[in-house]
CSV table of C-alpha atoms in Angstrom, one decimal:
chain,number,residue,atom,x,y,z
A,1,MET,CA,75.8,-12.4,131.1
A,2,ILE,CA,78.2,-13.8,133.5
A,3,LEU,CA,81.1,-13.1,132.0
A,4,GLU,CA,81.6,-9.4,130.7
A,5,ARG,CA,82.8,-9.3,127.1
A,6,LEU,CA,85.6,-7.3,126.0
A,7,ASP,CA,86.2,-6.4,122.3
A,8,LEU,CA,90.1,-4.9,121.6
A,9,ARG,CA,90.1,-5.7,118.0
A,10,GLY,CA,91.4,-2.6,116.1
A,11,THR,CA,92.3,-1.2,119.1
A,12,THR,CA,95.1,1.7,118.9
A,13,GLU,CA,95.3,2.6,122.2
A,14,ARG,CA,97.6,1.4,124.5
A,15,LEU,CA,96.3,-1.7,126.5
A,16,GLU,CA,96.9,0.0,129.9
A,17,ALA,CA,94.3,2.8,128.9
A,18,VAL,CA,91.5,0.6,127.9
A,19,LEU,CA,91.7,-2.8,130.1
A,20,PRO,CA,90.0,-2.7,133.3
A,21,ARG,CA,92.0,-2.2,136.5
A,22,PRO,CA,91.2,-4.3,139.4
A,23,ALA,CA,89.7,-2.5,142.4
A,24,ASP,CA,92.7,-0.8,145.0
A,25,VAL,CA,91.5,-2.9,148.0
A,26,GLY,CA,93.9,-1.0,150.2
A,27,GLU,CA,92.2,2.2,150.3
A,28,SER,CA,89.2,1.2,151.5
A,29,VAL,CA,90.5,-0.7,154.4
A,30,HIS,CA,93.3,1.5,155.0
A,31,ASP,CA,92.2,3.4,158.2
A,32,VAL,CA,91.0,0.1,159.7
A,33,VAL,CA,94.2,-2.0,159.3
A,34,ALA,CA,96.2,1.0,160.6
A,35,GLU,CA,94.5,1.1,163.7
A,36,ILE,CA,94.7,-2.5,164.2
A,37,LEU,CA,98.5,-2.2,163.6
A,38,ALA,CA,99.1,0.7,165.9
A,39,ARG,CA,96.9,-1.3,169.3
A,40,VAL,CA,98.9,-4.6,168.6
A,41,ARG,CA,102.0,-2.5,168.5
A,42,ARG,CA,101.2,-0.6,171.6
A,43,ASP,CA,98.8,-3.2,173.5
A,44,GLY,CA,100.4,-6.9,172.4
A,45,ASP,CA,98.8,-9.8,173.7
A,46,GLU,CA,95.6,-7.9,175.2
A,47,ALA,CA,95.0,-6.3,171.5
A,48,VAL,CA,95.3,-9.4,169.9
A,49,ARG,CA,92.7,-10.9,172.2
A,50,GLU,CA,90.1,-8.3,172.1
A,51,LEU,CA,90.4,-7.8,168.3
A,52,THR,CA,90.0,-11.3,167.8
A,53,ALA,CA,87.1,-11.6,170.1
A,54,ARG,CA,85.5,-8.8,167.9
A,55,PHE,CA,86.3,-9.9,164.6
A,56,ASP,CA,86.3,-14.0,164.8
A,57,ARG,CA,84.2,-14.0,167.7
A,58,VAL,CA,86.3,-16.4,169.5
A,59,THR,CA,87.8,-16.0,173.2
A,60,LEU,CA,91.6,-17.0,173.4
A,61,GLY,CA,93.3,-18.2,176.3
A,62,ASP,CA,96.6,-19.0,175.4
A,63,LEU,CA,97.6,-17.7,172.1
A,64,ARG,CA,100.3,-20.5,170.8
A,65,VAL,CA,99.2,-23.8,170.0
A,66,PRO,CA,101.0,-26.8,171.3
A,67,ALA,CA,103.1,-28.7,169.3
A,68,SER,CA,101.5,-31.8,170.6
A,69,ASP,CA,98.1,-30.8,169.1
A,70,MET,CA,100.0,-30.5,165.5
A,71,ALA,CA,101.6,-34.3,166.2
A,72,ALA,CA,98.0,-35.9,167.3
A,73,ALA,CA,96.3,-34.2,164.4
A,74,LEU,CA,98.3,-36.2,162.3
A,75,GLY,CA,96.6,-39.3,163.5
A,76,ARG,CA,93.3,-38.2,163.3
A,77,VAL,CA,93.2,-36.8,159.5
A,78,PRO,CA,92.1,-39.6,157.2
A,79,PRO,CA,95.0,-41.7,155.7
A,80,ALA,CA,94.3,-40.1,152.0
A,81,VAL,CA,94.7,-36.4,153.0
A,82,ARG,CA,97.8,-37.0,155.3
A,83,GLU,CA,99.5,-39.2,152.4
A,84,ALA,CA,98.6,-35.8,150.3
A,85,LEU,CA,100.1,-33.5,152.6
A,86,GLU,CA,103.3,-35.6,152.5
A,87,VAL,CA,103.4,-35.9,149.0
A,88,ALA,CA,102.9,-32.3,148.1
A,89,TYR,CA,105.2,-31.1,150.5
A,90,GLY,CA,107.7,-33.3,149.3
A,91,ARG,CA,107.6,-32.0,145.8
A,92,ILE,CA,107.2,-28.3,146.6
A,93,PHE,CA,110.5,-29.0,149.1
A,94,ALA,CA,112.4,-30.7,145.9
A,95,TYR,CA,111.2,-27.8,143.9
A,96,HIS,CA,112.7,-25.1,145.6
A,97,ALA,CA,115.8,-26.9,146.4
A,98,HIS,CA,116.1,-26.7,142.3
A,99,GLU,CA,115.9,-23.0,142.4
A,100,GLY,CA,119.5,-22.5,142.5
A,101,THR,CA,119.7,-24.3,139.1
A,102,PRO,CA,116.6,-22.4,137.0
A,103,ALA,CA,118.6,-23.1,133.6
A,104,GLU,CA,117.4,-26.5,134.0
A,105,ASP,CA,114.1,-27.8,134.3
A,106,TRP,CA,112.6,-30.0,137.4
A,107,GLN,CA,111.0,-32.9,136.3
A,108,ALA,CA,109.2,-35.8,138.8
A,109,ASP,CA,106.5,-37.7,138.6
A,110,GLY,CA,105.5,-37.1,134.9
A,111,VAL,CA,105.6,-33.4,135.6
A,112,THR,CA,107.9,-30.7,134.4
A,113,VAL,CA,108.6,-27.3,135.4
A,114,ARG,CA,110.2,-24.9,133.5
A,115,HIS,CA,111.8,-21.3,134.6
A,116,LEU,CA,111.4,-18.3,133.0
A,117,VAL,CA,112.9,-15.0,134.1
A,118,ARG,CA,111.3,-12.1,132.7
A,119,PRO,CA,112.4,-7.7,133.4
A,120,VAL,CA,109.7,-5.6,134.4
A,121,ALA,CA,109.0,-3.2,131.9
A,122,ARG,CA,109.5,0.4,133.5
A,123,ALA,CA,111.8,0.8,136.7
A,124,GLY,CA,112.0,3.9,138.7
A,125,CYS,CA,115.0,5.1,140.7
A,126,TYR,CA,115.0,8.0,143.1
A,127,VAL,CA,118.2,9.6,143.9
A,128,PRO,CA,118.1,12.3,147.0
A,129,GLY,CA,119.2,15.8,146.8
A,130,GLY,CA,119.1,18.9,148.9
A,131,ARG,CA,121.9,18.5,151.4
A,132,ALA,CA,124.3,16.7,148.6
A,133,ARG,CA,124.4,15.5,145.1
A,134,TYR,CA,124.6,11.9,144.7
A,135,PRO,CA,125.3,11.1,141.0
A,136,SER,CA,127.0,7.7,142.2
A,137,THR,CA,123.6,6.4,143.3
A,138,VAL,CA,122.3,7.0,139.9
A,139,LEU,CA,124.6,4.6,138.6
A,140,MET,CA,124.2,2.0,141.3
A,141,CYS,CA,120.2,2.3,140.7
A,142,ALA,CA,120.6,2.0,136.9
A,143,ALA,CA,122.8,-0.5,136.3
A,144,PRO,CA,121.5,-3.7,137.6
A,145,ALA,CA,117.7,-2.4,136.0
A,146,HIS,CA,119.9,-3.0,132.5
A,147,VAL,CA,121.2,-5.6,133.5
A,148,ALA,CA,118.2,-7.3,134.1
A,149,GLY,CA,117.0,-6.6,130.8
A,150,VAL,CA,114.5,-3.6,131.9
A,151,ASP,CA,113.4,-1.4,128.9
A,152,GLU,CA,112.8,1.8,130.2
A,153,VAL,CA,114.7,3.5,133.5
A,154,VAL,CA,113.0,6.3,134.8
A,155,LEU,CA,114.8,8.7,137.4
A,156,CYS,CA,113.6,11.4,139.6
A,157,VAL,CA,116.0,13.5,141.5
A,158,PRO,CA,114.8,16.7,143.5
A,159,PRO,CA,115.5,20.3,141.9
A,160,GLY,CA,118.3,22.6,143.3
A,161,PRO,CA,117.1,26.3,144.4
A,162,ASP,CA,117.8,27.3,141.0
A,163,GLY,CA,115.0,24.4,139.8
A,164,ARG,CA,117.8,22.4,138.0
A,165,VAL,CA,119.2,19.2,138.5
A,166,ASP,CA,123.1,19.5,138.9
A,167,ASP,CA,125.7,18.6,136.1
A,168,ALA,CA,127.2,15.8,138.0
A,169,THR,CA,123.6,13.7,138.6
A,170,LEU,CA,122.9,14.8,135.0
A,171,ALA,CA,125.9,13.5,133.9
A,172,ALA,CA,125.7,10.1,135.7
A,173,ALA,CA,122.1,9.7,134.2
A,174,ALA,CA,123.8,9.8,130.6
A,175,VAL,CA,126.6,7.5,131.5
A,176,ALA,CA,123.9,5.0,133.0
A,177,GLY,CA,121.7,5.3,130.1
A,178,VAL,CA,118.6,7.0,132.3
A,179,ASN,CA,116.0,7.2,129.4
A,180,GLU,CA,113.5,9.8,131.6
A,181,LEU,CA,114.6,12.0,133.8
A,182,TYR,CA,112.4,14.2,136.4
A,183,SER,CA,113.1,17.0,138.8
A,184,ILE,CA,110.9,16.1,141.2
A,185,GLY,CA,111.8,15.0,144.7
A,186,GLY,CA,110.3,13.8,147.9
A,187,ALA,CA,107.3,11.6,149.0
A,188,GLN,CA,105.5,13.4,145.8
A,189,ALA,CA,108.3,12.0,143.0
A,190,VAL,CA,107.3,8.3,144.5
A,191,ALA,CA,103.6,9.0,144.4
A,192,ALA,CA,104.4,10.3,140.9
A,193,MET,CA,106.2,6.9,139.8
A,194,ALA,CA,103.5,4.6,141.6
A,195,TYR,CA,100.7,6.0,140.4
A,196,GLY,CA,101.6,8.2,137.3
A,197,THR,CA,100.3,11.6,136.9
A,198,GLU,CA,99.5,13.3,132.9
A,199,THR,CA,103.1,13.8,132.6
A,200,ILE,CA,104.8,10.5,134.2
A,201,ARG,CA,104.0,7.3,133.4
A,202,ARG,CA,103.9,4.9,136.1
A,203,VAL,CA,106.6,2.3,136.9
A,204,ASP,CA,106.5,-1.2,137.8
A,205,VAL,CA,109.9,-1.0,140.3
A,206,ILE,CA,110.5,2.1,142.3
A,207,CYS,CA,114.3,1.7,143.9
A,208,GLY,CA,116.6,4.0,145.9
A,209,PRO,CA,117.2,5.4,149.2
A,210,GLY,CA,116.1,8.7,150.8
A,211,ASN,CA,114.7,10.7,153.8
A,212,ARG,CA,112.5,9.3,156.0
A,213,TYR,CA,109.4,11.0,154.4
A,214,VAL,CA,110.8,9.3,151.1
A,215,ALA,CA,111.4,5.5,152.9
A,216,GLU,CA,107.8,6.1,154.4
A,217,ALA,CA,106.2,7.1,151.0
A,218,MET,CA,108.1,3.6,149.7
A,219,ARG,CA,106.4,1.5,152.1
A,220,GLN,CA,103.1,2.6,151.6
A,221,VAL,CA,102.9,2.3,147.9
A,222,SER,CA,104.5,-1.1,147.8
A,223,GLY,CA,102.1,-3.2,146.7
A,224,THR,CA,100.9,-0.8,143.8
A,225,VAL,CA,104.6,-1.2,142.7
A,226,GLY,CA,107.4,-3.4,143.7
A,227,VAL,CA,109.9,-1.8,146.1
A,228,PRO,CA,112.9,-3.7,146.5
A,229,ALA,CA,115.8,-3.5,149.1
A,230,ALA,CA,113.0,-2.8,151.7
A,231,PHE,CA,113.4,0.3,154.0
A,232,ALA,CA,116.1,2.1,152.4
A,233,GLY,CA,116.1,4.9,154.9
A,234,PRO,CA,118.4,7.1,156.7
A,235,SER,CA,122.1,5.9,156.6
A,236,GLU,CA,123.7,3.6,159.5
A,237,VAL,CA,126.9,2.4,160.3
A,238,VAL,CA,128.1,0.0,163.2
A,239,VAL,CA,132.2,0.0,163.6
A,240,VAL,CA,133.6,-2.8,166.0
A,241,ALA,CA,136.8,-2.0,166.9
A,242,GLY,CA,139.2,-4.0,168.9
A,243,PRO,CA,142.4,-3.3,171.3
A,244,ASP,CA,144.3,-3.5,168.0
A,245,THR,CA,142.2,-0.9,166.0
A,246,ASP,CA,143.3,2.4,165.0
A,247,PRO,CA,141.4,5.2,166.5
A,248,GLU,CA,141.6,7.4,163.7
A,249,LEU,CA,139.7,4.8,161.3
A,250,ALA,CA,137.2,4.0,163.4
A,251,ALA,CA,136.2,7.5,163.9
A,252,ILE,CA,136.4,8.4,160.4
A,253,ASP,CA,134.1,5.8,159.1
A,254,ILE,CA,131.7,6.8,162.1
A,255,VAL,CA,131.6,10.1,160.8
A,256,VAL,CA,131.5,8.9,156.9
A,257,GLN,CA,127.7,7.8,157.2
A,258,ALA,CA,126.9,10.5,160.1
A,259,GLU,CA,127.7,12.9,157.2
A,260,HIS,CA,124.7,11.9,155.0
A,261,GLY,CA,122.5,14.1,157.6
A,262,PRO,CA,119.7,13.2,160.0
A,263,ASP,CA,117.8,10.5,161.3
A,264,GLY,CA,120.9,7.7,160.8
A,265,LEU,CA,122.6,6.3,163.2
A,266,ALA,CA,126.4,5.6,163.9
A,267,TRP,CA,127.9,3.3,166.6
A,268,LEU,CA,130.9,2.1,167.9
A,269,VAL,CA,131.0,-1.4,169.4
A,270,THR,CA,134.4,-2.6,171.3
A,271,TRP,CA,135.4,-4.7,174.3
A,272,SER,CA,138.1,-2.2,174.9
A,273,GLU,CA,137.7,0.8,176.9
A,274,ALA,CA,141.1,2.7,176.0
A,275,VAL,CA,139.6,2.3,172.3
A,276,LEU,CA,136.1,3.4,172.9
A,277,ASP,CA,137.8,6.5,174.9
A,278,ALA,CA,140.2,7.0,171.5
A,279,VAL,CA,137.9,6.9,168.8
A,280,SER,CA,135.0,8.9,170.8
A,281,ALA,CA,137.6,11.7,171.3
A,282,ALA,CA,139.0,11.4,167.5
A,283,VAL,CA,135.2,11.8,166.3
A,284,GLU,CA,134.9,14.8,168.3
A,285,ARG,CA,137.8,16.3,166.7
A,286,ILE,CA,136.8,15.2,163.4
A,287,VAL,CA,133.1,16.8,163.7
A,288,ALA,CA,134.6,19.9,165.2
A,289,ASP,CA,136.8,20.4,162.3
A,290,SER,CA,134.5,19.6,159.6
A,291,PRO,CA,132.7,21.7,157.3
A,292,ARG,CA,129.2,19.8,157.4
A,293,ARG,CA,129.3,20.1,161.3
A,294,ALA,CA,125.9,20.9,161.8
A,295,GLU,CA,124.6,17.8,160.0
A,296,LEU,CA,127.3,15.8,162.1
A,297,GLU,CA,126.4,17.0,165.4
A,298,SER,CA,122.7,16.5,164.4
A,299,THR,CA,123.2,12.9,163.3
A,300,LEU,CA,125.3,12.0,166.3
A,301,GLY,CA,123.2,13.9,168.6
A,302,SER,CA,120.5,11.6,168.1
A,303,GLY,CA,121.6,8.3,166.4
A,304,GLY,CA,125.5,8.4,167.9
A,305,ARG,CA,126.3,5.5,170.6
A,306,ALA,CA,129.5,4.0,171.8
A,307,CYS,CA,129.2,0.6,173.1
A,308,LEU,CA,131.3,-1.7,175.5
A,309,VAL,CA,131.1,-5.3,175.0
A,310,ASP,CA,132.7,-8.5,176.9
A,311,GLY,CA,134.2,-9.3,173.9
A,312,PRO,CA,134.3,-10.2,169.7
A,313,GLU,CA,130.8,-12.8,170.3
A,314,ALA,CA,129.1,-10.2,172.1
A,315,ALA,CA,129.8,-6.8,169.8
A,316,LEU,CA,128.5,-9.1,167.2
A,317,ALA,CA,125.3,-10.0,168.9
A,318,VAL,CA,124.5,-6.5,169.7
A,319,ALA,CA,125.1,-5.6,165.6
A,320,ASN,CA,122.6,-8.6,164.7
A,321,VAL,CA,120.6,-7.0,167.1
A,322,ILE,CA,120.9,-3.5,165.2
A,323,ALA,CA,120.8,-5.0,161.7
A,324,PRO,CA,122.9,-1.8,160.2
A,325,GLU,CA,123.1,-0.6,156.6
A,326,HIS,CA,127.0,-1.1,156.9
A,327,LEU,CA,129.0,-3.1,159.2
A,328,GLU,CA,132.6,-2.5,159.6
A,329,LEU,CA,134.7,-5.1,161.4
A,330,LEU,CA,138.1,-3.3,161.7
A,331,PHE,CA,139.4,-5.7,164.3
A,332,GLU,CA,142.2,-8.3,164.1
A,333,ASP,CA,141.0,-11.9,162.7
A,334,ALA,CA,137.9,-10.5,162.1
A,335,ALA,CA,137.2,-13.0,159.0
A,336,ASP,CA,137.2,-15.3,161.6
A,337,TYR,CA,134.2,-14.2,163.2
A,338,LEU,CA,131.8,-14.1,159.9
A,339,ASP,CA,129.5,-16.7,160.5
A,340,LEU,CA,128.4,-15.2,163.8
A,341,VAL,CA,127.3,-12.3,161.4
A,342,GLN,CA,123.4,-12.6,160.6
A,343,SER,CA,121.8,-9.5,159.9
A,344,ALA,CA,123.5,-6.7,158.3
A,345,ALA,CA,123.0,-5.4,154.7
A,346,ALA,CA,127.0,-5.2,153.9
A,347,VAL,CA,130.0,-6.1,155.5
A,348,PHE,CA,133.1,-4.3,155.4
A,349,LEU,CA,136.2,-6.5,156.7
A,350,GLY,CA,139.5,-4.8,157.7
A,351,PRO,CA,141.1,-1.5,158.0
A,352,TRP,CA,141.8,-1.7,154.0
A,353,SER,CA,137.7,-1.7,153.5
A,354,PRO,CA,136.1,1.3,154.2
A,355,ALA,CA,132.2,1.6,153.7
A,356,SER,CA,133.1,4.6,151.2
A,357,LEU,CA,134.8,2.0,149.2
A,358,GLY,CA,131.5,0.4,149.0
A,359,ASP,CA,129.6,3.7,148.5
A,360,TYR,CA,131.3,4.0,144.9
A,361,VAL,CA,133.4,2.0,143.4
A,362,ALA,CA,133.4,-1.6,144.9
A,363,GLY,CA,130.9,-3.3,142.6
A,364,PRO,CA,128.2,-4.4,145.0
A,365,ASN,CA,125.2,-2.0,145.5
A,366,HIS,CA,124.9,0.9,147.7
A,367,VAL,CA,121.1,0.9,148.2
A,368,LEU,CA,121.0,-1.0,150.8
A,369,PRO,CA,117.9,-1.8,153.6
A,370,THR,CA,117.9,0.3,156.8
A,371,ASN,CA,115.8,0.5,159.9
A,372,ARG,CA,116.4,-3.2,161.0
A,373,SER,CA,114.9,-4.6,157.5
A,374,ALA,CA,118.2,-6.2,157.0
A,375,ARG,CA,116.9,-8.9,159.0
A,376,PHE,CA,114.5,-9.6,156.2
A,377,ALA,CA,116.2,-8.0,152.9
A,378,SER,CA,119.0,-7.7,151.0
A,379,ALA,CA,121.0,-4.9,148.7
A,380,LEU,CA,119.5,-3.7,145.8
A,381,ARG,CA,120.5,-6.2,142.9
A,382,VAL,CA,119.2,-7.7,139.4
A,383,ASP,CA,116.7,-10.0,140.7
A,384,ASP,CA,114.9,-6.6,142.4
A,385,PHE,CA,114.1,-5.8,138.7
A,386,ARG,CA,113.0,-9.3,137.3
A,387,ARG,CA,110.2,-11.9,137.9
A,388,HIS,CA,110.4,-15.4,138.0
A,389,ILE,CA,107.5,-17.3,136.2
A,390,HIS,CA,106.9,-21.1,136.4
A,391,VAL,CA,105.7,-23.1,133.8
A,392,VAL,CA,104.0,-26.3,134.6
A,393,GLU,CA,103.3,-29.1,132.1
A,394,ALA,CA,102.1,-32.5,133.0
A,395,GLU,CA,101.7,-35.8,130.8
A,396,ARG,CA,98.3,-37.7,131.3
A,397,ALA,CA,100.3,-40.4,133.4
A,398,GLY,CA,101.5,-37.5,135.6
A,399,LEU,CA,98.3,-36.3,136.2
A,400,GLU,CA,96.8,-39.5,137.1
A,401,ARG,CA,99.6,-40.6,139.6
A,402,LEU,CA,99.0,-37.1,141.3
A,403,ALA,CA,95.1,-36.8,140.7
A,404,PRO,CA,94.5,-38.7,143.9
A,405,HIS,CA,96.1,-36.3,146.2
A,406,VAL,CA,94.9,-33.0,144.3
A,407,ILE,CA,91.4,-34.4,144.8
A,408,ALA,CA,92.0,-35.6,148.8
A,409,LEU,CA,93.3,-31.8,149.2
A,410,ALA,CA,90.6,-30.1,147.1
A,411,ASP,CA,87.9,-31.9,149.6
A,412,THR,CA,89.7,-31.1,152.3
A,413,GLU,CA,89.4,-27.7,151.4
A,414,GLY,CA,85.9,-27.6,150.5
A,415,LEU,CA,86.9,-26.6,146.7
A,416,PRO,CA,84.8,-28.9,144.7
A,417,ALA,CA,85.6,-27.1,141.1
A,418,HIS,CA,89.3,-27.7,142.1
A,419,ALA,CA,88.8,-31.5,142.4
A,420,GLU,CA,86.3,-31.5,139.5
A,421,SER,CA,88.9,-29.9,137.2
A,422,VAL,CA,91.4,-33.1,137.8
A,423,ARG,CA,88.5,-35.9,137.9
A,424,ILE,CA,87.2,-34.4,134.5
A,425,ARG,CA,90.2,-35.1,132.6
A,426,LEU,CA,90.1,-38.5,133.8
């Protein structure tokens, strides 16, 4: 029998326990893929050519295909295929242009697309511990999950030396309506939430910042569960200061993020040598007087930088390359330069907007992408706990109008059943 039958009549168990689960294809290829990634990262084009020769049995010269080849191909493909490609692209572009107004149906050529928004069922929140406690992160993780409509918010927090979770974190969990709380931390907490254990049911999304081990664990389970806000690892700040910047403000804001512990980065970028000297001296004084001196010296020793540039434009060019978690613009008329900001998780504008305001009560989330992932990722937000489902409904006339293009593309791709599923309806 080609189709396996599964009779669930009278089933009282959770469906997750009785339904067959797809095989985890990642486990069987993990080592092979890891080796490929490492080789390309190390050897670049040479590795790409060698691997292509091995797997595709093709010896490549230039890796890049000339733009002229694309243009020439338009003249070679059958007219029906070219028309189908153009019609399809036009409709895809038009639909995605409409995505900003999901409450309204999209209609074109007898096809209607509705938009359904559904929350995930279980969200896992990771809150760091150990060197410090972070009840504020409990609030930051739970609030957008609840707004999204998540039924069950699960929280993992490393236990203290006495095996307990501290009162401030427990109180935050109560305020934030956390449904389940587990006193576990580290990569093992991420694994427990992602895969499930005898005690902890698996979740659908895991969010929250952590040290490099936690961040790497989240990266590795991504795909098994959703991992929003990209690589939310050790804390980062870039402070951009001008000749008018108060050195004390710049210095304390550099120290603020270094206070979170090792492996982060804290940069000063300025076009004023006098400001660079003054801020550097102020940072040294603040660190020497801090009760967290060891943590600050560790972070600043490996990730602290003071960078001198030609002007504000050059400073923001540096910041865009770093793509920091926090970007503070403390120079005069900084708002005039916001258009130059391309890659930063969060921007704090002017002397009255320290990053610590965003850490606690500004409103936006403080779970932010780090390790240059702000190039493609954003702060934790409600949509990280939601899925968007489109519903396509065509009238007969709509299918008749678009059928030739479906058939042309399906035939081009060598998928006869795709084409027949349209023909058989007409």
